[in-house]
mmCIF file of C-alpha atoms in Angstrom:
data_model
loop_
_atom_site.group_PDB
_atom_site.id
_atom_site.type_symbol
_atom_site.label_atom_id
_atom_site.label_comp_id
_atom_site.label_asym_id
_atom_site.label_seq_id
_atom_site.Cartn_x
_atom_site.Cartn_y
_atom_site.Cartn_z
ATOM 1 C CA UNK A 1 10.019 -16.965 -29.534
ATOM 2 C CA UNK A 2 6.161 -17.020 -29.128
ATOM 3 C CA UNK A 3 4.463 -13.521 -28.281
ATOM 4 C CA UNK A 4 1.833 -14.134 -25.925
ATOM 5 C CA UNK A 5 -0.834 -11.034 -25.382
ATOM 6 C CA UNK A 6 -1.487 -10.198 -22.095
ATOM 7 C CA UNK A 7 -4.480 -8.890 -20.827
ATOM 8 C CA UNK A 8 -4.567 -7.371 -16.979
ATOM 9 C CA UNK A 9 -6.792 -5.012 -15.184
ATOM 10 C CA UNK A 10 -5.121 -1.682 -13.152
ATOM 11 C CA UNK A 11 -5.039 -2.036 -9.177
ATOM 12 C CA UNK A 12 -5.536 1.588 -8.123
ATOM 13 C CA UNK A 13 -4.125 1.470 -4.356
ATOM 14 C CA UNK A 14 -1.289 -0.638 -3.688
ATOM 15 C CA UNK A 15 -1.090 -2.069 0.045
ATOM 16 C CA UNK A 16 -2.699 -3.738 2.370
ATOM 17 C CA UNK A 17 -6.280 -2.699 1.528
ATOM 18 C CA UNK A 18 -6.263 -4.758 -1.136
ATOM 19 C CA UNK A 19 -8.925 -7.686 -1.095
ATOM 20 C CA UNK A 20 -7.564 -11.430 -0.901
ATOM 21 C CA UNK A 21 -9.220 -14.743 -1.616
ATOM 22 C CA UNK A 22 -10.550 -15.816 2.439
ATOM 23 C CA UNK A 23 -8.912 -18.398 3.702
ATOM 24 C CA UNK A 24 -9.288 -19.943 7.391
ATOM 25 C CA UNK A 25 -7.160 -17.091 9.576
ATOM 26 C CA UNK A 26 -3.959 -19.005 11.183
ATOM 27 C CA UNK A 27 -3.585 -18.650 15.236
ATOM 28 C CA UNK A 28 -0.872 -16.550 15.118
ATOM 29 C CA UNK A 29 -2.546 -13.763 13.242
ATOM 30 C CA UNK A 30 -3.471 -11.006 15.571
ATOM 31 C CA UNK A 31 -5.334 -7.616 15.341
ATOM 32 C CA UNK A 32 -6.597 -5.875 12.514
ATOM 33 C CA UNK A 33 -5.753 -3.457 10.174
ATOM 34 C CA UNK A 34 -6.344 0.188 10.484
ATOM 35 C CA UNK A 35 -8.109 1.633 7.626
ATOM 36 C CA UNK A 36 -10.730 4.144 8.261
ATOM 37 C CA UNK A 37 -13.947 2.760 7.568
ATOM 38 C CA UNK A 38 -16.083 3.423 4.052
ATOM 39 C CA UNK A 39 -19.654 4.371 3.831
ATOM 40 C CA UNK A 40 -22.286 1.346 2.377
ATOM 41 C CA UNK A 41 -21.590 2.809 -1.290
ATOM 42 C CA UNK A 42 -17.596 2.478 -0.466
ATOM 43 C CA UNK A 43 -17.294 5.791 -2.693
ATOM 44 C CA UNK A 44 -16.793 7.591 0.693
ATOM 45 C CA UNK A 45 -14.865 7.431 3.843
ATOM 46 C CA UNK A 46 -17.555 7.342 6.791
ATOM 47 C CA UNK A 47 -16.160 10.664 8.018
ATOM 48 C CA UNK A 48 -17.380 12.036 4.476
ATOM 49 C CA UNK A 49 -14.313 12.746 2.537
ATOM 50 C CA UNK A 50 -14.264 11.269 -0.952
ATOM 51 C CA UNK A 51 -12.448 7.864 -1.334
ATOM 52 C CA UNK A 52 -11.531 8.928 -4.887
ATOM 53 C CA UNK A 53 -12.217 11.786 -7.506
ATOM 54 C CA UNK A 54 -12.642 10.900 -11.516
ATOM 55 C CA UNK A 55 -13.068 12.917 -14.162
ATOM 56 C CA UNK A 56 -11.403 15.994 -12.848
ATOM 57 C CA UNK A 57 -10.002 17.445 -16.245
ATOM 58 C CA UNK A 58 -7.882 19.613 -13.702
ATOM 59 C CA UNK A 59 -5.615 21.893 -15.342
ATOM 60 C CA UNK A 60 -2.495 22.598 -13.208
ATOM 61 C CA UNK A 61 1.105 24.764 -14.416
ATOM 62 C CA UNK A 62 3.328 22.951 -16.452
ATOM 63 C CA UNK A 63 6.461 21.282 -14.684
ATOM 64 C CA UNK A 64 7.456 18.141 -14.305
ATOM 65 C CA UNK A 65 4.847 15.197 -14.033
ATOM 66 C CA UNK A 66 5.323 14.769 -10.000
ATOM 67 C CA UNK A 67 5.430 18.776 -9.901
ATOM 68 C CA UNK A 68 2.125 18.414 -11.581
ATOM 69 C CA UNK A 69 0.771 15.875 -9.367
ATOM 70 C CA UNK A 70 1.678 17.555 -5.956
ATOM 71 C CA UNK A 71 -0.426 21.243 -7.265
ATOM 72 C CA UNK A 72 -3.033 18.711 -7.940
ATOM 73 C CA UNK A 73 -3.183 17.096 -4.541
ATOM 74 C CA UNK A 74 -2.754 20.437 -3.333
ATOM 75 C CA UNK A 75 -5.942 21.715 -5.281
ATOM 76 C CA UNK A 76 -7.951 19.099 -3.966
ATOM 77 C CA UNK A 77 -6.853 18.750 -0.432
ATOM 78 C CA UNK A 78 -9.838 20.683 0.619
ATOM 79 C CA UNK A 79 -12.568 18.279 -1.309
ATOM 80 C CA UNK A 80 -10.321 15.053 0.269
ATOM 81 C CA UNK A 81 -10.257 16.187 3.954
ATOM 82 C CA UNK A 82 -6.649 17.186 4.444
ATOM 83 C CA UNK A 83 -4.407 20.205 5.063
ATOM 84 C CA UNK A 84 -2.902 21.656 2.123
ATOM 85 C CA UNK A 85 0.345 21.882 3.367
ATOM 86 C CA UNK A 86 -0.062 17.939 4.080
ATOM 87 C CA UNK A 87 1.641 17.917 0.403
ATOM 88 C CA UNK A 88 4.707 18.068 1.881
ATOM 89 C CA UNK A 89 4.995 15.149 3.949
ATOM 90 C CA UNK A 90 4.197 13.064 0.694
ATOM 91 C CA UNK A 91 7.364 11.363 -0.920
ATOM 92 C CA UNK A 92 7.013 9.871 -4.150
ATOM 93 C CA UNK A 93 7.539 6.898 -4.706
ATOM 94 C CA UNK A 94 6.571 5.555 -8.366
ATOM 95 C CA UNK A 95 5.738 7.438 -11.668
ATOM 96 C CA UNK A 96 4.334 5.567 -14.532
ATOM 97 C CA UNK A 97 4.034 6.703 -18.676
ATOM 98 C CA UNK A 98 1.991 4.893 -20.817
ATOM 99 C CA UNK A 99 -0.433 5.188 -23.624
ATOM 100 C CA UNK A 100 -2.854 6.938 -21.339
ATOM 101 C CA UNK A 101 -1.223 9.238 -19.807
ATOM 102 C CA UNK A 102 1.048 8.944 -16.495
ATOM 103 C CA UNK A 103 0.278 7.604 -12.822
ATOM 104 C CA UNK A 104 2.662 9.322 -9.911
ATOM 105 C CA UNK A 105 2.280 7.518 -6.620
ATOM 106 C CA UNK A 106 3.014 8.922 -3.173
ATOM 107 C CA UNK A 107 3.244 7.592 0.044
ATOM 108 C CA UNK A 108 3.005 9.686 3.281
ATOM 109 C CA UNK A 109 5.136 10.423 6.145
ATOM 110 C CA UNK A 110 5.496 11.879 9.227
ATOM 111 C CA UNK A 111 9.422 13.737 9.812
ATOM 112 C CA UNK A 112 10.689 10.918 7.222
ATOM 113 C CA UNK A 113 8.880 7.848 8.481
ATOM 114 C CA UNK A 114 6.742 6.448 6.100
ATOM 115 C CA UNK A 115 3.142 6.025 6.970
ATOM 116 C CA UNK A 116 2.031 2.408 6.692
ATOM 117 C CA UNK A 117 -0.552 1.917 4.666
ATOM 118 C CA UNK A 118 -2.012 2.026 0.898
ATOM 119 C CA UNK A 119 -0.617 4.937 -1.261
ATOM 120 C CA UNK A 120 -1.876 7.972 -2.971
ATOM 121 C CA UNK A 121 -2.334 8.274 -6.870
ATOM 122 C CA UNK A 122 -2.671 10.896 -9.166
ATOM 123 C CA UNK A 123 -3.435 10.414 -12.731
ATOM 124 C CA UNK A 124 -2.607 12.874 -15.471
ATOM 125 C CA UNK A 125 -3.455 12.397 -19.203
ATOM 126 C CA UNK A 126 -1.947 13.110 -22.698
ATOM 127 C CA UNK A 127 -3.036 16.661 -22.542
ATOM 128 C CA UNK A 128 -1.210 16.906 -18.341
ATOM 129 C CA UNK A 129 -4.443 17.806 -17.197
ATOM 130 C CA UNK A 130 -5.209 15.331 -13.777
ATOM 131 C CA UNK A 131 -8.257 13.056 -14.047
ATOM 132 C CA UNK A 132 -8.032 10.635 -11.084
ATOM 133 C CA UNK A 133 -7.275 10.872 -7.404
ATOM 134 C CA UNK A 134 -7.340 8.277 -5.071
ATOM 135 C CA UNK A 135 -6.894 9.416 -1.555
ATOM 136 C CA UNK A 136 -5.093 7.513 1.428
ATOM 137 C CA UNK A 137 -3.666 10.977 3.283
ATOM 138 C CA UNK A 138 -4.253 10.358 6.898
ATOM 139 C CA UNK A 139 -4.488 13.728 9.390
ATOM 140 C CA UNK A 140 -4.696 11.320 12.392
ATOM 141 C CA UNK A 141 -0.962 10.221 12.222
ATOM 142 C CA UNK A 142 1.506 13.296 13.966
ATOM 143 C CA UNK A 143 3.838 12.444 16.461
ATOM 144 C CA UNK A 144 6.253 14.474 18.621
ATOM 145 C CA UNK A 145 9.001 12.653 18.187
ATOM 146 C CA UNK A 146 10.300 9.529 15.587
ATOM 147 C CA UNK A 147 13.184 7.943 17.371
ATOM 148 C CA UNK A 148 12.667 4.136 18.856
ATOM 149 C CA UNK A 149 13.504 2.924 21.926
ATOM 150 C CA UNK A 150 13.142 -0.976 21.015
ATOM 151 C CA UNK A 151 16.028 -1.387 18.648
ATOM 152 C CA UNK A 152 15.064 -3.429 14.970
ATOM 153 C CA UNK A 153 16.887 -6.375 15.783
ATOM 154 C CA UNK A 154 14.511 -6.710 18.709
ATOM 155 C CA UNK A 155 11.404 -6.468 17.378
ATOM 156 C CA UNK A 156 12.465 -8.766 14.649
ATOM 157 C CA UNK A 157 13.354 -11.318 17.071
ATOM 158 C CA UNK A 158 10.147 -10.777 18.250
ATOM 159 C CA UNK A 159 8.739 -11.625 15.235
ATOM 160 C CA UNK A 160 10.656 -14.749 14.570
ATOM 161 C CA UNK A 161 9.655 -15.743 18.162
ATOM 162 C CA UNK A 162 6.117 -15.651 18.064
ATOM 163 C CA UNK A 163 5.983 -17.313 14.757
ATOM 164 C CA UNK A 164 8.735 -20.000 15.613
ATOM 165 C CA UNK A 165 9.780 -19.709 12.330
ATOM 166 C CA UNK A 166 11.855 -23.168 11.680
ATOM 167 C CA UNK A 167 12.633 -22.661 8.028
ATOM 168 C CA UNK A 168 15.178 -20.504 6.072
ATOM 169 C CA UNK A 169 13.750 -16.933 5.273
ATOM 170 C CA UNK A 170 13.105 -16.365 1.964
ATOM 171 C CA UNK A 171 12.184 -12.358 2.359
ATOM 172 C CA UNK A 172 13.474 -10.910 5.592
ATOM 173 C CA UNK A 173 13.054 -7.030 6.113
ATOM 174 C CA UNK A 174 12.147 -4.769 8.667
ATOM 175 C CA UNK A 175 11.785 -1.191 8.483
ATOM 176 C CA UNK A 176 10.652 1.625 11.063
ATOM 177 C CA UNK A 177 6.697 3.092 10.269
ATOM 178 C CA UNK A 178 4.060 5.167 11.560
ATOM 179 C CA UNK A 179 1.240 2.493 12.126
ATOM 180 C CA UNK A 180 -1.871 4.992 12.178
ATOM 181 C CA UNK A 181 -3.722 2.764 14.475
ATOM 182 C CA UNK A 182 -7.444 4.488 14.997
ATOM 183 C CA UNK A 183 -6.782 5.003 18.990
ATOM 184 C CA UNK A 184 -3.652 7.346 17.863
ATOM 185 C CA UNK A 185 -0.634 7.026 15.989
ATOM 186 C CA UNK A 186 2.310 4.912 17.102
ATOM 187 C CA UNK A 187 5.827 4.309 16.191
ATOM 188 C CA UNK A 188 6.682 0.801 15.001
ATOM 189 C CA UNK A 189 8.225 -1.757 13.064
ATOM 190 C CA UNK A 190 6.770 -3.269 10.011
ATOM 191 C CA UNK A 191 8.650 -7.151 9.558
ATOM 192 C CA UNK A 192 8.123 -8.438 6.565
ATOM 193 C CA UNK A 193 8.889 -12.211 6.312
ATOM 194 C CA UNK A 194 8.392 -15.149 4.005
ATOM 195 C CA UNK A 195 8.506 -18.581 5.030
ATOM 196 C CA UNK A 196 8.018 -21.923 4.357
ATOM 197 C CA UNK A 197 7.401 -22.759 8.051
ATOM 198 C CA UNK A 198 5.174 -21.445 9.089
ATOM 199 C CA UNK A 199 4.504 -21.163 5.552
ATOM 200 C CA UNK A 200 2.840 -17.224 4.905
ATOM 201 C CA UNK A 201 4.189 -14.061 3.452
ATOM 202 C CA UNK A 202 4.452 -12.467 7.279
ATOM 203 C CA UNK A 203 3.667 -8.874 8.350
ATOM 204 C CA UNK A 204 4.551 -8.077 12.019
ATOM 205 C CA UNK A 205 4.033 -4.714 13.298
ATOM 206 C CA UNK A 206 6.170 -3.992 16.530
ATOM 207 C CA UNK A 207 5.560 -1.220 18.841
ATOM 208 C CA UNK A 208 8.890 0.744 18.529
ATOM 209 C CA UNK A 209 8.447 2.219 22.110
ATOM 210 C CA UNK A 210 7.073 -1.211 23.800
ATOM 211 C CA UNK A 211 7.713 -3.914 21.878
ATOM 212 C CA UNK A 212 4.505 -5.294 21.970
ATOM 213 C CA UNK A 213 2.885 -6.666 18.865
ATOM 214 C CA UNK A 214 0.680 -4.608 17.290
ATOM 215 C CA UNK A 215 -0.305 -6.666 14.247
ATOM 216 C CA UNK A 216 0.513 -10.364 12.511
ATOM 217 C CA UNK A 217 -0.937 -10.961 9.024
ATOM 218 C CA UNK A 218 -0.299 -13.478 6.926
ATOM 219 C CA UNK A 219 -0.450 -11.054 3.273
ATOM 220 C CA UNK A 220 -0.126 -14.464 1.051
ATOM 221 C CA UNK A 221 -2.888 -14.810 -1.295
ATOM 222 C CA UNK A 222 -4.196 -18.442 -0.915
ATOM 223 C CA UNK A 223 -6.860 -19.978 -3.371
ATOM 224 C CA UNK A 224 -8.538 -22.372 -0.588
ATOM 225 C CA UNK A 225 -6.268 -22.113 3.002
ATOM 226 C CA UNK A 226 -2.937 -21.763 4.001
ATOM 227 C CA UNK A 227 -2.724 -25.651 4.773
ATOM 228 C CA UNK A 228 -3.465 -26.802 1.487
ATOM 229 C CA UNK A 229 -1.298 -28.306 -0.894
ATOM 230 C CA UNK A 230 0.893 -25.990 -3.321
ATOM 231 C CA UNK A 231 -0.916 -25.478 -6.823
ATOM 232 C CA UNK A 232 1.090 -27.151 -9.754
ATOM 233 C CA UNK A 233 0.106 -25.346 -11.912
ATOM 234 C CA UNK A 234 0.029 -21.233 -12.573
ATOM 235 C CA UNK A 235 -3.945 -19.936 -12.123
ATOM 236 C CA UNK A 236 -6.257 -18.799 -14.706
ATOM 237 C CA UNK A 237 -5.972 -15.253 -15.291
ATOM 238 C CA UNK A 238 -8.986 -13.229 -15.467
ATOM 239 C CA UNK A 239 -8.541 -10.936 -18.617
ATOM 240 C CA UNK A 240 -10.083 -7.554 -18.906
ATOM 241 C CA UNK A 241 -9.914 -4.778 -21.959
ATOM 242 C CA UNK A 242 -8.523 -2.450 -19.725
ATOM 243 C CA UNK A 243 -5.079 -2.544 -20.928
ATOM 244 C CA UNK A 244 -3.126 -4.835 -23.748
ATOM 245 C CA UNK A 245 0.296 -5.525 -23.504
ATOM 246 C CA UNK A 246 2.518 -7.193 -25.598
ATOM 247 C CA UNK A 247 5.233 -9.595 -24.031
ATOM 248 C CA UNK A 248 6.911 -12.722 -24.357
#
């Protein structure tokens, strides 16, 4: 079997944030996302707080590598903007070795509800010292109390309704969030769809207490528009030195 070398560059925050490739918007998108806005150098959030800190060489005790990562976070929660005991409410969700050194990704939550949005990172070398943070801790996302009144199977009917979805699904999951929407926090339900009609890889966020919708994205990454014709072909990958891997 042919070994092919593989060259790919690391996304630091997973999510939504993540730039796509435009494409024309479809009609039954609606709203926008809520991520706190950057300053013009995008190395800050406007309210100040770093977006990310390199180059830390941050000692912290010895213990396992999410152990490690948490007395990180919580030695840096005052340069990033959020409580200290905000720790806590982070649940991890990913922890990565390599040649490097290892990557522990959290995601936040609010009394077990996961907090939609991109995820926090903490990077620890060879020597389990932590060089990298990246940030997405939100302190604008309590709420009293996490029980729904709309039940799931409404709000994804709700879903399926406004997109008149006509086609088998090929993803179909829905799952109860805080959406930290930048007029106040809200219960709701994040629907996750794929589809060939309409065709789109569908988020629908549901308000859990009203059952209004909060959000529709298509997340699909399109090279020209959703209405174009499927490639035939895989795209050209854009290599970069950052990392080498070895696969078949």
């Amino acid at each position: 079997m042919n070994r092919l070398i593989l060259f790919a560059a690391a996304a630091l925050v997973a999510g939504p944030a993540l730039a796509q490739k435009p494409h024309a918007s479809s009609p039954l998108e609606l709203g926008s996302d809520p991520t706190p806005a950057l300053s013009a150098d995008a190395a800050s959030f406007a309210s100040g707080q770093p977006v990310m800190l390199a180059g830390l060489n941050l000692y912290v005790s010895p213990g396992s590598y999410e152990e490690m990562a948490r007395e990180a976070l919580a030695q840096t929660s005052g340069t990033l903007g959020f409580r200290r005991s905000a720790v806590s409410d982070l649940e991890m969700t990913h922890e990565f070795t390599g040649q490097a050194g290892t990557v522990v990704r959290f995601r936040q939550t609010v009394q077990g509800v996961p907090v939609w949005g991109p995820e926090t990172l903490v990077n620890l070398d060879l020597q389990k010292r932590a060089q990298l943070v990246v940030n997405a801790v939100r302190e604008d996302v309590a709420l009293a109390d996490v029980t729904p009144t709309v039940a799931a199977s409404a709000a994804r009917a709700a879903a399926i309704q406004h997109l008149g979805v006509t086609a088998p699904l090929q993803f179909d999951e829905t799952t109860l969030v805080v959406w930290p929407a930048l007029d106040g926090a809200r219960l709701a339900y994040q629907v996750r769809m794929f589809t060939d009609a309409p065709l789109g890889d569908w988020e629908v966020i549901v308000d859990a207490e009203t059952g209004a919708l909060l959000r529709v994205a298509d997340r699909a990454v399109y090279e020209h528009g959703p209405d174009d014709p499927r490639p035939t072909a895989m795209p050209t990958v854009e290599t970069s030195p950052l990392f080498r891997v070895d696969a078949t």
